[in-house]
Short mmCIF file of C-alpha atoms and ligand atoms in Angstrom, two decimals:
data_model
loop_
_atom_site.label_atom_id
_atom_site.label_comp_id
_atom_site.label_asym_id
_atom_site.label_seq_id
_atom_site.Cartn_x
_atom_site.Cartn_y
_atom_site.Cartn_z
CA MET C 58 125.43 -8.69 236.68
CA THR C 59 124.66 -11.31 239.29
CA ALA C 60 126.98 -14.06 240.39
CA ALA C 61 124.37 -16.67 239.80
CA SER C 62 120.71 -17.45 240.12
CA ILE C 63 120.32 -16.51 243.78
CA SER C 64 116.70 -15.68 244.50
CA ALA C 65 115.67 -12.57 246.40
CA ASP C 66 114.24 -14.81 249.17
CA VAL C 67 117.56 -16.49 249.75
CA LEU C 68 119.45 -13.20 249.63
CA ALA C 69 117.05 -11.77 252.19
CA LYS C 70 118.14 -14.35 254.76
CA TYR C 71 121.57 -12.73 254.88
CA GLU C 72 122.90 -9.46 256.15
CA PRO C 73 125.78 -7.98 254.16
CA VAL C 74 128.49 -6.24 256.20
CA ILE C 75 130.73 -3.73 254.48
CA GLY C 76 133.74 -1.73 255.68
CA LEU C 77 135.56 0.77 253.47
CA GLU C 78 139.19 1.86 253.50
CA VAL C 79 139.79 5.06 251.57
CA HIS C 80 143.19 6.53 250.73
CA VAL C 81 143.30 10.22 249.93
CA GLN C 82 146.29 12.17 248.63
CA LEU C 83 146.73 15.53 250.29
CA LEU C 84 147.14 18.66 248.16
CA THR C 85 150.36 19.89 249.76
CA ALA C 86 153.01 21.63 247.66
CA THR C 87 155.70 19.21 248.85
CA LYS C 88 155.82 15.59 249.96
CA ALA C 89 155.16 14.24 253.46
CA PHE C 90 158.75 13.92 254.67
CA CYS C 91 160.96 15.77 252.16
CA ASN C 92 160.94 18.88 250.01
CA CYS C 93 160.24 17.18 246.67
CA ALA C 94 157.30 18.62 244.73
CA ASN C 95 154.02 16.75 245.25
CA ARG C 96 152.67 16.99 241.73
CA PHE C 97 150.75 14.57 239.52
CA GLY C 98 151.83 14.11 235.91
CA ALA C 99 155.47 15.24 236.13
CA GLU C 100 158.13 13.59 233.96
CA PRO C 101 158.77 10.17 235.62
CA ASN C 102 161.43 10.03 238.35
CA THR C 103 162.09 13.77 238.43
CA ASN C 104 160.59 14.61 241.85
CA ILE C 105 162.69 12.30 243.98
CA CYS C 106 165.47 12.65 246.55
CA PRO C 107 167.41 10.51 249.03
CA VAL C 108 164.63 10.83 251.62
CA CYS C 109 161.71 9.61 249.52
CA LEU C 110 163.91 6.94 247.94
CA GLY C 111 165.01 5.78 251.39
CA LEU C 112 168.74 6.02 250.66
CA PRO C 113 170.93 5.14 253.64
CA GLY C 114 171.40 8.00 256.08
CA ALA C 115 168.56 10.18 254.74
CA LEU C 116 166.16 11.36 257.44
CA PRO C 117 162.48 12.24 257.12
CA VAL C 118 161.16 15.62 258.33
CA LEU C 119 157.39 15.86 258.76
CA ASN C 120 155.56 18.38 256.53
CA GLU C 121 153.47 20.61 258.81
CA LYS C 122 150.99 21.38 256.02
CA ALA C 123 150.23 17.67 255.67
CA VAL C 124 149.43 17.51 259.38
CA GLU C 125 147.22 20.57 259.09
CA PHE C 126 145.29 19.01 256.18
CA ALA C 127 144.94 15.67 257.97
CA VAL C 128 143.60 17.41 261.08
CA LEU C 129 141.16 19.48 258.99
CA ALA C 130 139.86 16.31 257.34
CA ALA C 131 139.60 14.52 260.68
CA LEU C 132 137.59 17.35 262.21
CA ALA C 133 135.32 17.63 259.17
CA LEU C 134 134.60 13.90 259.60
CA ASN C 135 133.66 14.37 263.27
CA CYS C 136 136.73 12.51 264.53
CA GLU C 137 138.47 12.96 267.86
CA VAL C 138 142.03 14.10 267.15
CA ARG C 139 144.77 12.58 269.28
CA GLU C 140 147.17 15.07 270.79
CA ARG C 141 149.98 12.51 270.61
CA SER C 142 150.10 10.08 267.70
CA ILE C 143 152.91 7.77 266.61
CA PHE C 144 154.38 7.09 263.19
CA ALA C 145 155.11 3.44 262.46
CA ARG C 146 156.90 1.47 259.77
CA LYS C 147 154.77 -0.89 257.73
CA ASN C 148 157.25 -3.30 256.20
CA TYR C 149 156.77 -5.06 252.89
CA PHE C 150 158.63 -5.57 249.66
CA TYR C 151 157.38 -4.13 246.43
CA PRO C 152 159.38 -2.83 243.46
CA ASP C 153 157.74 0.61 243.69
CA LEU C 154 158.56 0.89 247.40
CA PRO C 155 162.33 1.39 247.43
CA LYS C 156 162.55 1.91 251.20
CA GLY C 157 161.07 -1.53 251.88
CA TYR C 158 158.56 0.08 254.23
CA GLN C 159 155.89 2.75 254.27
CA ILE C 160 155.74 5.32 257.04
CA SER C 161 152.23 5.00 258.42
CA GLN C 162 150.48 5.07 261.77
CA TYR C 163 149.37 1.95 263.59
CA ASP C 164 148.10 1.67 267.15
CA LYS C 165 148.13 5.42 267.85
CA PRO C 166 146.54 6.95 264.75
CA LEU C 167 145.97 10.69 264.35
CA ALA C 168 142.20 10.48 264.77
CA GLU C 169 139.38 8.08 265.69
CA HIS C 170 135.65 7.76 266.34
CA GLY C 171 134.29 9.88 263.50
CA TRP C 172 131.14 9.50 261.45
CA ILE C 173 129.34 10.58 258.29
CA GLU C 174 125.58 10.84 258.00
CA VAL C 175 124.02 9.05 255.04
CA PRO C 176 120.40 8.83 253.93
CA THR C 177 118.78 5.44 254.55
CA ALA C 178 116.43 3.67 252.22
CA ASN C 179 114.13 2.49 255.01
CA GLY C 180 114.15 5.73 256.96
CA GLY C 181 115.45 4.63 260.35
CA PRO C 182 118.75 3.72 261.93
CA LYS C 183 119.50 0.00 261.71
CA THR C 184 122.23 0.06 264.29
CA ALA C 185 123.22 2.30 267.14
CA ASN C 186 124.38 5.69 265.98
CA ALA C 187 128.09 6.24 265.82
CA GLY C 188 129.41 9.18 267.78
CA GLY C 189 126.78 8.91 270.48
CA GLY C 190 124.52 11.53 268.91
CA ILE C 191 121.27 11.17 267.11
CA ALA C 192 121.06 11.21 263.33
CA PRO C 193 118.07 13.07 261.88
CA PRO C 194 115.15 10.98 260.58
CA GLY C 195 115.85 9.30 257.27
CA THR C 196 119.59 9.22 257.90
CA ARG C 197 122.05 7.08 259.78
CA ARG C 198 125.63 7.53 260.83
CA ILE C 199 128.40 5.42 259.39
CA GLY C 200 131.12 5.19 262.00
CA ILE C 201 134.70 6.04 261.06
CA THR C 202 137.03 3.83 263.07
CA ARG C 203 140.18 5.78 262.36
CA LEU C 204 141.90 8.35 260.20
CA HIS C 205 145.67 8.10 260.04
CA MET C 206 148.52 9.70 258.12
CA GLU C 207 150.86 7.78 255.83
CA GLU C 208 152.90 8.11 252.68
CA ASP C 209 152.18 6.77 249.23
CA ALA C 210 154.38 4.33 247.33
CA GLY C 211 155.63 4.78 243.75
CA LYS C 212 153.84 3.57 240.67
CA SER C 213 154.46 0.55 238.47
CA LEU C 214 153.41 0.95 234.85
CA HIS C 215 152.89 -2.30 233.03
CA GLU C 216 153.23 -2.58 229.29
CA GLY C 217 150.72 -5.06 227.94
CA PHE C 218 148.15 -6.71 230.19
CA SER C 219 148.92 -7.14 233.85
CA ASP C 220 149.00 -10.95 233.64
CA SER C 221 151.26 -11.00 230.62
CA ALA C 222 153.21 -7.76 230.93
CA THR C 223 156.18 -7.64 228.66
CA ARG C 224 157.77 -4.81 230.56
CA THR C 225 157.23 -2.92 233.80
CA TYR C 226 158.38 0.64 234.36
CA LEU C 227 158.81 2.30 237.74
CA ASP C 228 157.90 5.91 238.40
CA LEU C 229 158.95 6.87 241.91
CA ASN C 230 157.57 10.44 241.82
CA ARG C 231 154.64 9.32 243.96
CA CYS C 232 156.89 7.92 246.74
CA GLY C 233 156.33 9.98 249.86
CA THR C 234 153.14 11.72 248.70
CA PRO C 235 151.16 12.51 251.86
CA LEU C 236 148.05 10.39 252.34
CA ILE C 237 145.32 10.02 254.85
CA GLU C 238 143.60 6.67 255.20
CA ILE C 239 140.02 6.72 256.42
CA VAL C 240 138.63 3.40 257.67
CA THR C 241 134.98 2.76 258.50
CA ASP C 242 133.52 0.41 261.06
CA PRO C 243 132.05 -2.77 259.58
CA SER C 244 128.64 -1.14 259.76
CA ILE C 245 127.61 -0.41 256.18
CA HIS C 246 124.89 -2.80 255.08
CA THR C 247 124.10 -2.23 251.43
CA PRO C 248 126.02 -1.34 248.28
CA ASP C 249 123.85 1.81 248.02
CA GLU C 250 124.86 2.87 251.51
CA ALA C 251 128.51 2.37 250.58
CA PHE C 252 127.93 4.55 247.51
CA GLU C 253 126.28 7.27 249.61
CA TYR C 254 129.08 7.16 252.17
CA LEU C 255 131.72 7.58 249.48
CA THR C 256 129.82 10.36 247.74
CA ARG C 257 129.50 12.29 250.98
CA LEU C 258 133.06 11.61 252.04
CA LYS C 259 134.36 12.99 248.76
CA GLU C 260 132.08 16.02 249.01
CA ILE C 261 133.28 16.82 252.52
CA LEU C 262 136.95 16.40 251.60
CA LEU C 263 136.50 18.65 248.56
CA TYR C 264 134.84 21.31 250.74
CA THR C 265 137.77 21.27 253.15
CA GLY C 266 140.16 21.63 250.20
CA VAL C 267 142.62 19.02 251.50
CA SER C 268 142.49 16.94 248.31
CA ASP C 269 141.24 17.15 244.74
CA CYS C 270 139.81 13.62 245.20
CA ASN C 271 140.46 12.92 241.52
CA MET C 272 139.85 9.19 241.15
CA GLU C 273 141.28 8.95 237.63
CA GLU C 274 144.57 10.33 238.90
CA GLY C 275 144.46 8.12 241.97
CA SER C 276 144.03 10.96 244.48
CA LEU C 277 141.16 9.01 246.04
CA ARG C 278 141.28 5.22 246.14
CA CYS C 279 138.92 2.83 247.84
CA ASP C 280 139.27 -0.76 249.04
CA ALA C 281 135.93 -2.35 249.88
CA ASN C 282 135.68 -5.15 252.46
CA VAL C 283 132.55 -7.25 252.47
CA SER C 284 131.13 -10.30 254.19
CA VAL C 285 127.69 -11.79 254.69
CA ARG C 286 126.11 -13.52 257.68
CA LEU C 287 122.72 -14.97 258.45
CA LYS C 288 120.47 -12.26 259.84
CA GLY C 289 120.62 -12.27 263.61
CA ALA C 290 124.03 -13.98 263.75
CA ASP C 291 126.37 -12.15 266.09
CA ARG C 292 129.69 -13.08 264.54
CA LEU C 293 130.94 -11.48 261.35
CA GLY C 294 131.50 -13.73 258.36
CA ALA C 295 134.80 -14.12 256.55
CA LYS C 296 135.40 -11.06 254.40
CA THR C 297 136.83 -10.46 250.99
CA GLU C 298 138.49 -7.22 249.97
CA VAL C 299 137.89 -5.73 246.54
CA LYS C 300 140.78 -3.54 245.42
CA ASN C 301 141.57 -1.19 242.57
CA VAL C 302 138.06 -0.12 241.71
CA ASN C 303 138.18 3.29 240.09
CA SER C 304 134.66 4.68 240.42
CA PHE C 305 131.98 4.73 243.09
CA LYS C 306 129.50 3.15 240.69
CA PHE C 307 131.86 0.25 240.08
CA ILE C 308 132.38 -0.15 243.84
CA ARG C 309 128.62 -0.40 244.25
CA ALA C 310 128.42 -2.98 241.45
CA ALA C 311 131.42 -4.93 242.77
CA LEU C 312 129.84 -5.10 246.25
CA ALA C 313 126.51 -6.26 244.87
CA TYR C 314 128.31 -8.94 242.87
CA GLU C 315 130.41 -10.03 245.84
CA ILE C 316 127.39 -10.28 248.17
CA GLU C 317 125.61 -12.61 245.77
CA ARG C 318 128.75 -14.63 245.15
CA GLN C 319 129.29 -15.14 248.88
CA VAL C 320 125.66 -16.06 249.56
CA GLU C 321 125.72 -18.53 246.72
CA MET C 322 128.96 -20.02 248.06
CA ILE C 323 127.49 -20.50 251.54
CA GLU C 324 124.13 -21.74 250.27
CA SER C 325 125.84 -24.42 248.23
CA GLY C 326 127.67 -25.68 251.29
CA GLY C 327 130.98 -23.91 250.71
CA ARG C 328 132.98 -21.42 252.74
CA VAL C 329 134.00 -17.89 251.87
CA THR C 330 137.78 -17.65 251.84
CA GLN C 331 139.37 -14.48 253.09
CA GLU C 332 141.07 -13.04 250.05
CA THR C 333 141.75 -9.99 247.97
CA ARG C 334 139.76 -9.74 244.76
CA LEU C 335 139.89 -7.54 241.68
CA TRP C 336 136.93 -5.99 239.90
CA ASN C 337 136.67 -6.48 236.17
CA ALA C 338 134.38 -3.73 234.89
CA ASP C 339 134.05 -5.18 231.39
CA GLU C 340 132.80 -8.50 232.68
CA GLY C 341 130.97 -7.07 235.70
CA ARG C 342 132.55 -9.57 238.10
CA THR C 343 135.35 -9.96 240.63
CA TYR C 344 138.35 -12.31 240.45
CA ALA C 345 140.51 -13.72 243.22
CA MET C 346 143.89 -11.97 243.32
CA ARG C 347 145.65 -13.31 246.37
CA SER C 348 144.53 -15.09 249.48
CA LYS C 349 144.83 -13.34 252.82
CA GLU C 350 146.38 -16.43 254.35
CA GLN C 351 149.44 -15.67 252.28
CA ALA C 352 149.27 -11.98 253.09
CA HIS C 353 152.18 -10.17 254.65
CA ASP C 354 152.75 -9.68 258.27
CA TYR C 355 153.75 -6.06 258.09
CA ARG C 356 155.84 -6.16 261.27
CA TYR C 357 154.79 -2.71 262.33
CA PHE C 358 157.12 -0.94 264.73
CA PRO C 359 157.44 2.71 265.80
CA GLU C 360 159.34 4.78 263.22
CA PRO C 361 162.73 5.42 264.86
CA ASP C 362 163.49 8.44 262.64
CA LEU C 363 160.43 10.47 263.64
CA PRO C 364 159.44 11.67 267.09
CA PRO C 365 155.82 11.26 268.25
CA LEU C 366 153.53 13.78 266.59
CA VAL C 367 152.41 16.09 269.36
CA LEU C 368 149.62 18.56 268.62
CA THR C 369 148.64 21.32 270.98
CA ARG C 370 144.97 21.91 271.74
CA GLU C 371 145.51 25.30 270.21
CA PHE C 372 146.69 23.84 266.88
CA ILE C 373 143.62 21.61 266.74
CA GLU C 374 141.23 24.40 267.67
CA GLN C 375 142.77 26.72 265.08
CA ALA C 376 142.14 24.06 262.46
CA ARG C 377 138.55 23.70 263.67
CA ALA C 378 138.06 27.44 263.33
CA ARG C 379 139.27 27.28 259.74
CA LEU C 380 136.75 24.60 258.71
CA PRO C 381 134.39 25.89 256.05
CA GLU C 382 130.66 25.41 256.31
CA LEU C 383 130.30 21.72 255.37
CA PRO C 384 127.94 20.39 252.69
CA GLU C 385 125.17 19.08 254.95
CA ALA C 386 124.99 22.25 257.04
CA ARG C 387 125.17 24.38 253.94
CA ARG C 388 122.28 22.50 252.31
CA LYS C 389 120.10 23.03 255.35
CA ARG C 390 120.94 26.72 255.57
CA MET C 391 120.40 27.30 251.87
CA MET C 392 117.06 25.51 251.94
CA ALA C 393 115.92 27.85 254.69
CA GLU C 394 117.50 31.02 253.34
CA TYR C 395 116.41 30.72 249.72
CA GLU C 396 113.38 28.47 250.21
CA LEU C 397 114.93 25.74 248.09
CA ALA C 398 113.60 22.26 247.53
CA ALA C 399 115.82 19.57 249.08
CA GLN C 400 116.75 18.09 245.73
CA ASP C 401 117.70 21.51 244.32
CA ALA C 402 119.81 22.28 247.39
CA GLN C 403 121.56 18.95 246.94
CA THR C 404 122.47 19.71 243.33
CA LEU C 405 123.56 23.27 244.07
CA THR C 406 125.90 22.30 246.90
CA ALA C 407 127.64 19.41 245.14
CA SER C 408 130.77 21.54 244.96
CA ARG C 409 131.77 24.43 247.16
CA GLU C 410 132.72 26.67 244.22
CA PHE C 411 129.39 26.12 242.55
CA ALA C 412 127.45 26.75 245.75
CA ASP C 413 129.46 29.98 246.17
CA ARG C 414 128.59 31.08 242.66
CA PHE C 415 124.94 30.26 243.18
CA GLU C 416 124.78 32.17 246.44
CA ALA C 417 126.50 35.21 244.96
CA ALA C 418 123.90 35.19 242.17
CA ALA C 419 121.01 34.46 244.51
CA LYS C 420 121.82 37.57 246.50
CA THR C 421 121.27 39.71 243.38
CA ALA C 422 118.00 37.97 242.49
CA LYS C 423 114.48 38.82 243.62
CA ASN C 424 113.48 35.18 243.62
CA PRO C 425 116.40 32.85 244.42
CA ARG C 426 114.14 29.81 244.35
CA ARG C 427 113.39 30.52 240.71
CA VAL C 428 117.11 30.96 239.98
CA ALA C 429 117.77 27.58 241.62
CA SER C 430 115.07 25.84 239.69
CA LEU C 431 116.26 27.27 236.36
CA ILE C 432 119.80 26.10 237.12
CA VAL C 433 118.77 22.63 238.16
CA ASN C 434 116.00 21.96 235.65
CA GLU C 435 116.88 23.98 232.58
CA LEU C 436 120.66 24.35 232.70
CA GLY C 437 121.29 20.97 234.35
CA GLY C 438 119.49 18.97 231.69
CA ARG C 439 121.09 20.81 228.79
CA LEU C 440 124.58 20.51 230.26
CA LYS C 441 124.10 16.84 230.94
CA ALA C 442 122.86 16.17 227.42
CA LEU C 443 126.07 17.69 226.05
CA GLY C 444 128.31 16.15 228.70
CA LEU C 445 129.38 19.60 229.92
CA GLU C 446 130.38 20.69 233.41
CA GLN C 447 128.69 23.65 235.09
CA GLU C 448 131.83 25.72 234.50
CA GLU C 449 131.50 25.09 230.78
CA SER C 450 127.97 26.43 230.55
CA PRO C 451 127.50 29.12 227.87
CA VAL C 452 124.90 30.66 230.17
CA SER C 453 126.36 32.58 233.11
CA MET C 454 124.84 32.96 236.56
CA ALA C 455 124.04 36.56 235.62
CA GLY C 456 122.21 35.22 232.58
CA ILE C 457 120.13 32.93 234.75
CA VAL C 458 119.33 35.74 237.18
CA LEU C 459 118.15 37.84 234.21
CA ALA C 460 115.98 34.97 232.94
CA ALA C 461 114.50 34.40 236.40
CA GLY C 462 113.66 38.11 236.70
CA LEU C 463 111.92 38.19 233.31
CA LEU C 464 109.90 35.13 234.27
CA ASP C 465 108.99 36.63 237.61
CA GLU C 466 107.80 39.85 236.08
CA GLY C 467 105.80 37.89 233.56
CA ARG C 468 107.64 39.53 230.69
CA ILE C 469 108.43 36.21 229.17
CA SER C 470 106.85 32.76 229.40
CA SER C 471 108.60 29.64 230.58
CA LYS C 472 108.21 28.20 227.12
CA GLN C 473 110.04 31.20 225.69
CA ILE C 474 112.78 30.78 228.30
CA LYS C 475 113.26 27.22 227.13
CA GLN C 476 113.46 28.34 223.51
CA LEU C 477 115.99 31.07 224.31
CA LEU C 478 118.12 28.67 226.34
CA ASP C 479 118.10 26.25 223.43
CA VAL C 480 119.53 29.04 221.27
CA CYS C 481 122.14 29.82 223.95
CA PHE C 482 123.37 26.22 223.86
CA GLU C 483 123.20 25.97 220.06
CA LYS C 484 125.25 29.10 219.54
CA GLY C 485 127.33 29.08 222.71
CA GLU C 486 125.99 32.49 223.75
CA ASP C 487 124.94 33.86 227.11
CA PHE C 488 121.28 34.40 227.91
CA GLY C 489 121.53 38.22 227.91
CA THR C 490 122.95 38.28 224.39
CA VAL C 491 120.32 35.98 222.99
CA TYR C 492 117.49 37.76 224.79
CA GLU C 493 118.57 41.19 223.54
CA ARG C 494 118.77 39.98 219.98
CA GLU C 495 115.66 37.85 219.85
CA LYS C 496 113.43 39.74 222.32
CA PRO C 497 110.63 37.23 221.95
CA HIS C 498 107.36 38.62 220.85
CA GLN C 499 104.73 38.86 223.59
CA ILE C 500 101.03 39.18 223.17
CA THR C 501 100.10 41.92 225.59
CA ASP C 502 96.93 42.84 223.76
CA ALA C 503 94.04 41.82 226.01
CA GLY C 504 91.67 41.58 223.06
CA ALA C 505 93.81 39.02 221.25
CA LEU C 506 94.13 36.89 224.38
CA GLU C 507 90.44 37.12 225.20
CA GLY C 508 89.61 35.60 221.81
CA LEU C 509 91.80 32.59 222.57
CA ILE C 510 90.41 32.25 226.10
CA ASP C 511 86.81 32.36 224.84
CA ALA C 512 87.60 29.56 222.39
CA ALA C 513 89.15 27.41 225.15
CA ILE C 514 86.17 28.03 227.42
CA ALA C 515 83.70 27.14 224.71
CA ALA C 516 85.54 23.89 224.01
CA ASN C 517 85.61 22.75 227.66
CA PRO C 518 82.24 23.40 229.29
CA LYS C 519 82.68 20.63 231.88
CA LEU C 520 85.86 22.17 233.22
CA VAL C 521 84.25 25.58 233.39
CA GLU C 522 81.53 24.04 235.53
CA GLN C 523 84.13 22.47 237.81
CA TYR C 524 85.81 25.83 238.24
CA ARG C 525 82.56 27.53 239.07
CA SER C 526 81.71 24.88 241.65
CA GLY C 527 84.95 25.70 243.49
CA LYS C 528 87.79 23.79 241.86
CA LYS C 529 89.94 26.87 241.21
CA THR C 530 93.01 24.90 240.13
CA VAL C 531 91.25 24.23 236.83
CA ALA C 532 92.29 27.76 235.81
CA GLY C 533 95.78 26.34 235.21
CA PHE C 534 94.42 24.11 232.49
CA PHE C 535 93.00 27.09 230.58
CA VAL C 536 96.18 29.10 231.01
CA GLY C 537 98.10 26.15 229.57
CA GLN C 538 95.69 25.80 226.64
CA VAL C 539 95.89 29.45 225.68
CA MET C 540 99.65 29.54 226.18
CA ARG C 541 99.96 26.68 223.73
CA ALA C 542 97.54 28.25 221.29
CA SER C 543 99.60 31.46 221.42
CA LYS C 544 102.80 29.47 220.79
CA GLY C 545 104.09 30.52 224.17
CA GLN C 546 103.80 34.19 223.35
CA ALA C 547 101.01 35.21 225.71
CA ASN C 548 102.09 37.54 228.49
CA PRO C 549 101.72 35.19 231.46
CA ALA C 550 100.64 37.78 234.03
CA LEU C 551 97.98 39.22 231.77
CA LEU C 552 96.85 35.75 230.71
CA ASN C 553 96.39 34.59 234.31
CA GLU C 554 94.39 37.64 235.13
CA LEU C 555 92.12 37.37 232.07
CA VAL C 556 91.50 33.63 232.51
CA ALA C 557 90.40 34.16 236.10
CA LYS C 558 88.15 37.02 235.09
CA LYS C 559 86.51 35.06 232.25
CA LEU C 560 85.97 31.95 234.38
CA GLU C 561 84.44 33.98 237.18
CA GLY C 562 82.34 35.81 234.67
P1 ADP J 271 142.57 -5.82 257.37
O1 ADP J 271 143.63 -6.02 258.41
O2 ADP J 271 142.24 -7.03 256.58
O3 ADP J 271 142.78 -4.61 256.53
P2 ADP J 271 140.86 -4.47 259.22
O4 ADP J 271 140.42 -5.08 260.50
O5 ADP J 271 141.91 -3.43 259.26
O6 ADP J 271 141.24 -5.62 258.21
O7 ADP J 271 139.58 -3.87 258.55
C1 ADP J 271 139.62 -3.30 257.29
C2 ADP J 271 138.21 -2.89 256.89
O8 ADP J 271 137.38 -4.04 256.79
C3 ADP J 271 137.51 -2.00 257.89
O9 ADP J 271 136.76 -1.02 257.19
C4 ADP J 271 136.60 -2.94 258.65
O10 ADP J 271 135.44 -2.28 259.10
C5 ADP J 271 136.23 -3.94 257.59
N1 ADP J 271 135.94 -5.28 258.11
C6 ADP J 271 136.60 -5.96 259.06
N2 ADP J 271 136.05 -7.17 259.24
C7 ADP J 271 135.02 -7.28 258.36
C8 ADP J 271 134.06 -8.29 258.04
N3 ADP J 271 134.06 -9.48 258.64
N4 ADP J 271 133.16 -8.03 257.10
C9 ADP J 271 133.15 -6.85 256.45
N5 ADP J 271 134.01 -5.87 256.70
C10 ADP J 271 134.94 -6.06 257.64
MG1 MG J 272 142.73 -3.80 254.50
ZN1 ZN J 273 161.98 13.52 248.17
#
């Protein structure tokens, strides 16, 4: 999926610079400046009124809930919230924008100077940390320049392909939907970093509950700006903007493509033209859409129909107090509290609801770490193979806690757990049901196990010697051998004990 035959050496001479603009629809019941329902998927042109259509004489009234959500998001993203921000008109013509302008914010946005921590490939910060603080090792902060409030436009639906549409329909339900736009500094340097930033941004926004961030429905949309410059150069190169990319993976691919295209352009003596480009996922490449030179001058001016937005310190602090524990903090706490591996904690905190369900279960379990590992390794793989979400799992949290307990007490082997879980997924039954019915046979007869252990010992004299000269981990090999020989039916606790005894003996 490369633009051309640019070698890694040539690419390495350049530093990519990326800045992301993300629009997020807020989950308010009504629109930003009127009482129309803010709902995706309604019959076209049913949730509209003189205000969101911009009919003469209609006046906007700001939705307090939208402000609350915007402030929550800003605080969760470590932004400073302005106590006095100004709404502005952004003027342009488009068929799905009946007012002829969008209400947005311009030089006095709601919030500024935020940041998100992302993991770095090379372990250390490449640039000064945003926000003045220090990012933990292995991470760096991506600075958020601004977060402002605005309203969405309507939607044009084209029949046929966009370049040869036979008909275009307008659905104005989306006009006036409250949005926040979150703009980063030009300080992201790789497509992977952009991907990490977006993943974390979405996670944080989902935790705060201000948006469903559903990309298919357009609740979260990203424009990616990218340029390249020779390493060490102090001026930024001319950027292109890739629009209308509908997944984070595609954004990563589009950026990688664009970086190579720009380097190739410069290397062959050309110049990058500032323009907007579209990503074509089928072809894995970007296409020029319109050049920035021809772009609109939006003629921003303060919105005369809305007073400045003035927030009291109290309002902001109340919002701060309502912030939930955010993903990064929650991961760290859960790792400490339940002794989880970092990767497991990451998986378990991907959504707030799921983390809540895990923690509720973990509190009833003797060994939460075991519960976590069963969820991540055994459930995760099976769900993924079937393309199911966690909520669609036939095995409940209670089922996993039961399985973890049985494993812990050595009443069942991990091989048997795997077999039972396979049955759960085949039949769509919970673990408890399957376990009660199939109560796997266990060999708890020491004599029977000793026979198998003796055979394994006789077949591996070298390993026995190693054990006796101090390499105690070799015991695991014998346990594994006998477990296999018993078809997973050996009682693990008893087996461990007998193997140790025989090897010592
Ligand atoms: P525009 O007016 O074209 O939207 P902005 O200055 O508002 O440009 O910046 C939009 C986004 O592009 C921001 O995220 C910013 O960090 C990023 N950006 C600006 N200049 C560059 C550049 N030369 N290379 C890469 N990204 C850039
Ligand atoms: Mg832009
Ligand atoms: Zn309306």
